[in-house]
Coordinates of C-alpha atoms in Angstrom, one line a residue:
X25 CA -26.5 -8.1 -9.6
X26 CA -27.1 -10.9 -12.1
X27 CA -25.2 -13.4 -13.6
X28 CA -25.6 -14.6 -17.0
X29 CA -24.3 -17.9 -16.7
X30 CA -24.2 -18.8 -13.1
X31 CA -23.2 -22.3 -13.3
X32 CA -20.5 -21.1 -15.3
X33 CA -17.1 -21.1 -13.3
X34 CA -15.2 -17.9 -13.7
X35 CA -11.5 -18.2 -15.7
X36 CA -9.1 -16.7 -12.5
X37 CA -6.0 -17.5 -14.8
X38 CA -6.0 -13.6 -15.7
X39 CA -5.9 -12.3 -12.0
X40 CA -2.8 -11.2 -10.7
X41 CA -2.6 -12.5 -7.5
X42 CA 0.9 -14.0 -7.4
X43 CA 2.3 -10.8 -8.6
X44 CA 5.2 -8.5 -6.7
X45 CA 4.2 -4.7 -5.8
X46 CA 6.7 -2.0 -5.7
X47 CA 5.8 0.5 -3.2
X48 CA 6.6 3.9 -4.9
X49 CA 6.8 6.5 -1.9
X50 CA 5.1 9.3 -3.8
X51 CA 2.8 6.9 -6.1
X52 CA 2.1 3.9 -4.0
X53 CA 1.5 0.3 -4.9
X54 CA 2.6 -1.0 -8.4
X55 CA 1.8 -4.2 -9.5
X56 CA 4.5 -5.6 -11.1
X57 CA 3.9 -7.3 -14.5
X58 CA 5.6 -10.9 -14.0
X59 CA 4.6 -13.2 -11.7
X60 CA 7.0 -14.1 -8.3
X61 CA 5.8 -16.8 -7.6
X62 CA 3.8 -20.3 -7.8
X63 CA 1.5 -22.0 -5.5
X64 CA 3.1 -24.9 -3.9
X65 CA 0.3 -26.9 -5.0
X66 CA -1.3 -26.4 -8.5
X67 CA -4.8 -28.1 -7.3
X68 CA -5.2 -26.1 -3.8
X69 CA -8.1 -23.6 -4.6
X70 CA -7.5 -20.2 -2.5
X71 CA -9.9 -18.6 -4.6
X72 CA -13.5 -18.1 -3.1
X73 CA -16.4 -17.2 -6.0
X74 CA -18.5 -14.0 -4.1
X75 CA -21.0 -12.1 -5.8
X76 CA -22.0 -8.8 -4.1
X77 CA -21.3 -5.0 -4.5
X78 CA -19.7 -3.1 -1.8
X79 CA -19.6 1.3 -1.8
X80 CA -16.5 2.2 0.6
X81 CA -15.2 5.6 1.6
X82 CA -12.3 6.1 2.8
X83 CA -10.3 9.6 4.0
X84 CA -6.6 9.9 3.7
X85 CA -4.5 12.5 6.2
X86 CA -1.7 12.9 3.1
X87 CA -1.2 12.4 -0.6
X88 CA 0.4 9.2 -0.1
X89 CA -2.0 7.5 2.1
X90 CA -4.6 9.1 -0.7
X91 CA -2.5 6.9 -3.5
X92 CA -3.1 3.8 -1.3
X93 CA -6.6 4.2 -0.4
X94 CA -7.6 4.5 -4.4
X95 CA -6.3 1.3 -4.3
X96 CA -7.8 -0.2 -2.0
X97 CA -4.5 -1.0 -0.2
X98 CA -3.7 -0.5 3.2
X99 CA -1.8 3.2 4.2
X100 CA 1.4 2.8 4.1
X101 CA 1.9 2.9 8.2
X102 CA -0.2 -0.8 8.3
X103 CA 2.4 -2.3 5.6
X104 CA 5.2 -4.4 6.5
X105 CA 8.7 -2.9 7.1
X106 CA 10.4 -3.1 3.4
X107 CA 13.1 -4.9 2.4
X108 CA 16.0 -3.2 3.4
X109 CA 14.3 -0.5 5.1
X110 CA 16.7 0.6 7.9
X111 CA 14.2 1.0 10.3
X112 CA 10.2 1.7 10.6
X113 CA 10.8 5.5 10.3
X114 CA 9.4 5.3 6.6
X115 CA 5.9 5.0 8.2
X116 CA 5.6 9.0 8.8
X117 CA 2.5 10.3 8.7
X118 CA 2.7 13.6 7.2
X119 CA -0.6 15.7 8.1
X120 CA -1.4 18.1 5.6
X121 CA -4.2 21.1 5.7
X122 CA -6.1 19.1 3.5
X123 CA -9.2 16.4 3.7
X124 CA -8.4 13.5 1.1
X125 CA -11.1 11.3 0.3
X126 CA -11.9 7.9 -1.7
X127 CA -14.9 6.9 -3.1
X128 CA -15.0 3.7 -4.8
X129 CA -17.6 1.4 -6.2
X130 CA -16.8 -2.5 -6.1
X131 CA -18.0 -5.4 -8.0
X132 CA -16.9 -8.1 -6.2
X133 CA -16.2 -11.6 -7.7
X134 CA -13.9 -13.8 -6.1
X135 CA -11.8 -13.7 -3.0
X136 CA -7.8 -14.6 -2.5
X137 CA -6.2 -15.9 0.6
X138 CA -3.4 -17.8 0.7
X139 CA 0.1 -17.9 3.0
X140 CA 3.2 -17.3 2.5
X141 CA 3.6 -21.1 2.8
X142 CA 1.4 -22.0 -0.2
X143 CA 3.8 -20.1 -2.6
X144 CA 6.9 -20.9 -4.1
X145 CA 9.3 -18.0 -5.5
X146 CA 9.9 -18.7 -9.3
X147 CA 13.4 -19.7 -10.3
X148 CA 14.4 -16.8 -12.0
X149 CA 13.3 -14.8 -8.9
X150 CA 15.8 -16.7 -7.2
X151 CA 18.3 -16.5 -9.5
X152 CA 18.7 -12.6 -9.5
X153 CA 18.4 -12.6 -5.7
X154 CA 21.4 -15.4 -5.5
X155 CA 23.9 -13.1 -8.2
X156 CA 22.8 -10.0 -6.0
X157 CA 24.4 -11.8 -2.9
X158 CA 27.2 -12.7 -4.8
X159 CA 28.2 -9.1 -5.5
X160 CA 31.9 -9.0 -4.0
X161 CA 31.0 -5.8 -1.7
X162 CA 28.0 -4.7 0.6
X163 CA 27.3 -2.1 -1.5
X164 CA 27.5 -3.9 -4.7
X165 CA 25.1 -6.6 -2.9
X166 CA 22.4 -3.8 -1.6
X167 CA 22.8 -1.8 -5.2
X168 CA 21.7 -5.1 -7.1
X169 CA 19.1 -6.3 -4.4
X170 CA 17.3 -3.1 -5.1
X171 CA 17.3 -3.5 -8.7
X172 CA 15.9 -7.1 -7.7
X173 CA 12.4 -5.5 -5.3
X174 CA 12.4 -2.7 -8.3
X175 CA 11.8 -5.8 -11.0
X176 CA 10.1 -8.2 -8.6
X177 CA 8.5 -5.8 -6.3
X178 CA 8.8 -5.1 -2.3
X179 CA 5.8 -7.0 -0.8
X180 CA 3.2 -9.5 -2.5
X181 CA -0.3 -9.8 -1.2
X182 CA -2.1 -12.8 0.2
X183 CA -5.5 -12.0 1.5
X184 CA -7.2 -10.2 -1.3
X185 CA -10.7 -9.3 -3.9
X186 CA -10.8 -9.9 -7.0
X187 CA -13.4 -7.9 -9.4
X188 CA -14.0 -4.6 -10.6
X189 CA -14.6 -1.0 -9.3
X190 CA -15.2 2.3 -10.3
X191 CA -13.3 5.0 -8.0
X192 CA -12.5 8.7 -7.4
X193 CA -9.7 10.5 -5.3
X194 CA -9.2 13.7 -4.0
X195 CA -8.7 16.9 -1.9
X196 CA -12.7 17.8 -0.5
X197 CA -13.4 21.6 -1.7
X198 CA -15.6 22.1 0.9
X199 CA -16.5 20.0 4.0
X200 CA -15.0 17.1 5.9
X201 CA -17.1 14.5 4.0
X202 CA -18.3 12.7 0.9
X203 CA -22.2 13.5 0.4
X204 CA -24.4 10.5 1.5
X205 CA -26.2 8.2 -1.4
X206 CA -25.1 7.7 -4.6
X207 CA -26.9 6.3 -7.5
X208 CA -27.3 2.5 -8.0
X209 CA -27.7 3.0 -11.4
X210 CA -27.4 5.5 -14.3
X211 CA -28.6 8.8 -13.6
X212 CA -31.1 10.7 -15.7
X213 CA -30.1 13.3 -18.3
X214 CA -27.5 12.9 -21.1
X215 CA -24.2 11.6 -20.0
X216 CA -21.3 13.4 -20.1
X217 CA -18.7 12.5 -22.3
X218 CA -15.6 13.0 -20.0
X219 CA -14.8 9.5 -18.5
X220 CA -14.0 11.2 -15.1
X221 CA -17.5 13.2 -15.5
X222 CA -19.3 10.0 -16.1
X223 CA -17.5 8.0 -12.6
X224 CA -18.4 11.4 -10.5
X225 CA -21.9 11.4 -11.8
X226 CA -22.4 7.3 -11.3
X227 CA -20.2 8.0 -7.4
X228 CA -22.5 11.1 -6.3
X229 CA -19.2 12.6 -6.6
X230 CA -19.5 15.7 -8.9
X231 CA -18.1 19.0 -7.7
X232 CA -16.8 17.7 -4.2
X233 CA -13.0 17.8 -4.9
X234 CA -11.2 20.7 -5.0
X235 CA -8.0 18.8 -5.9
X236 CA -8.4 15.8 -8.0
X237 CA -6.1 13.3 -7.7
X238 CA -7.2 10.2 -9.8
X239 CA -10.2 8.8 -10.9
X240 CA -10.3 5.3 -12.4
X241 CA -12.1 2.5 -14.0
X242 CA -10.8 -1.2 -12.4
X243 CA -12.3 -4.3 -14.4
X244 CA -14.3 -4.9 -17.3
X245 CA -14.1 -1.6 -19.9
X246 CA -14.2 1.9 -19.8
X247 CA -15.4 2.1 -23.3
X248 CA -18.5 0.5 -22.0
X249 CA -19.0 2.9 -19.4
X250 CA -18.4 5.9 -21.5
X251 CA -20.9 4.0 -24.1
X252 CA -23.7 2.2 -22.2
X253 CA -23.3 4.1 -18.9
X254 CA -23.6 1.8 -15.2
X255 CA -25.4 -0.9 -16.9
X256 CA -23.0 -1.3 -19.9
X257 CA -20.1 -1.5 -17.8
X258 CA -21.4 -4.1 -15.3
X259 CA -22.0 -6.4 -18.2
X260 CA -18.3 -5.9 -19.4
X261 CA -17.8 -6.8 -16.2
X262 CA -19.7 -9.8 -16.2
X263 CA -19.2 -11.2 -19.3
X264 CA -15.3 -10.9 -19.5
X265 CA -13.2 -12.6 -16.5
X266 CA -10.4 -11.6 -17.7
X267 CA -10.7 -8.2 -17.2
X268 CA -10.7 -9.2 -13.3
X269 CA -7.9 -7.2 -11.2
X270 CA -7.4 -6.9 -7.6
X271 CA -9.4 -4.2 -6.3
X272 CA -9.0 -4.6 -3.0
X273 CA -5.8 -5.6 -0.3
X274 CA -6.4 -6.8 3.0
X275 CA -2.8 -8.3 3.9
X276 CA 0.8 -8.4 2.0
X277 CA 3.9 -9.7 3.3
X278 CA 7.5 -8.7 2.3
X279 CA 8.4 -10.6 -0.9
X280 CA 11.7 -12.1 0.7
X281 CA 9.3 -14.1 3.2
X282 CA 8.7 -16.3 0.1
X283 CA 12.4 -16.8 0.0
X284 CA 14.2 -19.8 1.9
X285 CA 15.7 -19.6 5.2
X286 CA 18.9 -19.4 3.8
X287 CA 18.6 -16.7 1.5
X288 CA 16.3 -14.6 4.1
X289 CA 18.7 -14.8 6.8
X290 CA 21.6 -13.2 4.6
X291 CA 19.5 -10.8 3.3
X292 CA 18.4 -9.5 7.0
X293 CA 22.1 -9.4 8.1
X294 CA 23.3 -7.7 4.6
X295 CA 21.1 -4.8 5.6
X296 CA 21.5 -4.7 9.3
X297 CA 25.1 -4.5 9.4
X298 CA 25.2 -2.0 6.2
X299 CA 23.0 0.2 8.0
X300 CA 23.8 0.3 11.8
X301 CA 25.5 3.8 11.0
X302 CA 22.5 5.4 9.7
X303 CA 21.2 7.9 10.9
X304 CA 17.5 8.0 11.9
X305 CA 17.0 11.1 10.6
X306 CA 17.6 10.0 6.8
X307 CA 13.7 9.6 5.5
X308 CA 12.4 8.3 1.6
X309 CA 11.7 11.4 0.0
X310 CA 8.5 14.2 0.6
X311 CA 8.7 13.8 4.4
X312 CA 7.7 10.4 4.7
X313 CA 10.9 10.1 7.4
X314 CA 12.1 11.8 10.2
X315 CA 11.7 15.5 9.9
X316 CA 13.8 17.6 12.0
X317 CA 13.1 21.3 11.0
X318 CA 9.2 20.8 11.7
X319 CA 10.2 22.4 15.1
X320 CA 14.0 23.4 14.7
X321 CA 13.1 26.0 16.9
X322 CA 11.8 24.8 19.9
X323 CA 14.1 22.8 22.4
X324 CA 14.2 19.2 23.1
X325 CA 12.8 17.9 26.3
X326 CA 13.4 14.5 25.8
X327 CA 14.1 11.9 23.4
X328 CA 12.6 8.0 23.6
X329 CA 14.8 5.4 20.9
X330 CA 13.3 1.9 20.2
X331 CA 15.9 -0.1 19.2
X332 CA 17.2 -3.9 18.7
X333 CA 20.8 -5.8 19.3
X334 CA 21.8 -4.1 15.9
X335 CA 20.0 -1.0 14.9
X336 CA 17.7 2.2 15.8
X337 CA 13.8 1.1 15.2
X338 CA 11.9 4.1 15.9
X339 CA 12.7 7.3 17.0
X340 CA 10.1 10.2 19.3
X341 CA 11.1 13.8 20.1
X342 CA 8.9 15.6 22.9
X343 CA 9.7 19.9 22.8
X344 CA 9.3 21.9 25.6
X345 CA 5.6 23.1 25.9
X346 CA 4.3 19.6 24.8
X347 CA 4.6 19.2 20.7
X348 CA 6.0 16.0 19.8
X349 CA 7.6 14.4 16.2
X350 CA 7.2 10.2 16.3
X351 CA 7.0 7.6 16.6
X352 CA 6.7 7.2 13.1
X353 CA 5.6 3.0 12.4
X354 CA 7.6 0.0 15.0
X355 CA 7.1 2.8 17.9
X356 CA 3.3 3.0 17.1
X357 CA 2.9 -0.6 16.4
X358 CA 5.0 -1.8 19.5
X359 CA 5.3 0.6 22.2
X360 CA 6.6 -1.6 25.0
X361 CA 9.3 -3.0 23.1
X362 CA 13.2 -2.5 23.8
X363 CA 13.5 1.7 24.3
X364 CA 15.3 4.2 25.9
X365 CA 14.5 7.5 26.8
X366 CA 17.0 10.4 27.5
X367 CA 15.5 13.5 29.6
X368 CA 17.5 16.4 28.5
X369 CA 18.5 19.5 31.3
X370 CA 20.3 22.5 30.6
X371 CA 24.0 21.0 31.1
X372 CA 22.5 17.6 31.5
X373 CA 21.2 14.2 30.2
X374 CA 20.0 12.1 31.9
X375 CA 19.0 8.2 30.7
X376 CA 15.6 6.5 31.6
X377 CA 13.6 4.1 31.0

């Protein structure tokens, strides 16, 4: 790929880095259209100019997971707990019947890293997070907190690509995998005039989903891919900056961690002590949480809890005959942490470790 005017430094003013994302548990990451923060120091440059193209595939074992991948995010599973998340459980990986798989073409132009030290929330981020905690109940508090991360978003990223990308997303029709080899460049033949048509013909992607579930122009113009085909969209790409988004997430952390000690620490115990009492069966919605009719009629051998001074982190169910529910995310990620397991015998329980 060619650059026009390589000595020509690229406007990153437009790029949203410093923006909060709402994870949506059916949707996935939305970036959130005001900025949460500012770097600490307006002269550090954590931007890194790059100039290569990159063809990833990816293949999702749910819809969700599916939703992230398009994205280029992480699945959910290798996020961060949420904000007020009352324990990892939301991490479930549903398995479906179906193969889900990405395709998705990346012009990559600059890179992001930065720490959660380099950023400092804006005031009137602050602001609504201070009137939240001054709410006169715990419910109140947690009620206004969550109209906070649905305004300012749940995590923000810090290690991230800036560019542009062409991608497709779906259920496979037939076979386990995307074909092998797509087209550098614009095919032969007259181009269709359907812009999802035109990204499957430039991806090597047409007629392999049997389920679509998005396909999606990132960065410079659509128009000029539905126009000029591969080579008129790369120079929208080129030409215009500002049409750079993030099209690819290597690492977030939850937006609070941006927050002062003060205000993190009563945020952490507003949650922990609202939600000792719940139970772990209570999940986000479409079985991302615990699921306890998957084998309602099989009986329970034995039962291993993670848990902390103050709450349940993870829960894993093992049946009779050797099926087994969990861990669902803390389990996974620390499986020699704080547990108990209870062995169950007709008439008995008995408490292990």
């Amino acid at each position: 790929m060619f650059d026009p005017n390589p000595e020509e430094p690229p406007n990153r003013e437009g790029i949203p880095f410093l923006m909060g994302v709402f994870l949506d548990p059916i949707t996935g990451p939305l970036t959130l259209s005001r900025p949460a923060a500012i770097l600490r120091r307006s002269g550090t440059n954590k931007t890194t100019e790059i100039d290569e193209s990159v063809t990833e595939d990816s293949y999702s074992q749910n819809e969700l997971d599916a939703h992230h991948a398009q994205l280029g995010w992480p699945s959910p599973n290798r996020l961060p707990t949420k904000p007020g998340d009352a324990s990892a459980l939301g991490g479930q990986r549903t398995l479906g019947t179906e193969t889900w798989a990405s395709r998705r073409f990346m012009v990559q132009r600059v890179t992001v890293n930065i720490s959660p030290e380099d950023l400092r929330p804006v005031e009137s981020f602050v602001d609504a997070v201070e009137a939240a905690l001054c709410q006169v109940t715990n419910v109140l508090q947690i009620q206004a907190l969550e109209k906070v991360f649905a305004t300012w978003g749940h995590v923000i990223p810090l290690n991230m690509v800036a560019g542009a990308c062409l991608a497709v997303t779906g259920a496979l029709g037939t076979g386990t995998a995307l074909p092998r080899g797509i087209p550098p460049s614009s095919p032969p033949g007259n181009p269709p005039y359907n812009l999802a048509d035109v990204i499957d013909r430039h991806l090597g992607t047409t007629n392999c989903f049997g389920r679509r579930l998005e396909s999606r122009v990132q960065g410079g113009f659509s128009e000029a891919l539905l126009n000029g085909g591969y080579a008129g969209w790369l120079s929208s790409v080129i030409e215009n900056p500002s049409s750079w988004t993030v099209i690819k997430v290597h690492r977030v952390v939850p937006i609070t961690d941006i927050l002062d000690n003060k205000l993190r620490t009563q945020i952490e115990q507003l949650y922990t002590t609202t939600f000792i009492h719940r139970s772990p069966a209570v999940g986000t919605p479409h079985g991302l949480g615990f699921d306890s009719t998957v084998h309602g009629l099989r009986t329970i051998e034995r039962i291993k809890i993670w848990f902390s001074d103050s709450r349940i982190r993870d829960i894993s169910v093992t049946y009779v005959g050797g099926a087994v529910t969990g861990p669902y995310a803390f389990g996974i990620k620390n499986p020699e942490s704080q547990s108990d397991v209870f062995v169950l015998v007709s008439g008995i329980v008995t408490l292990g470790k």
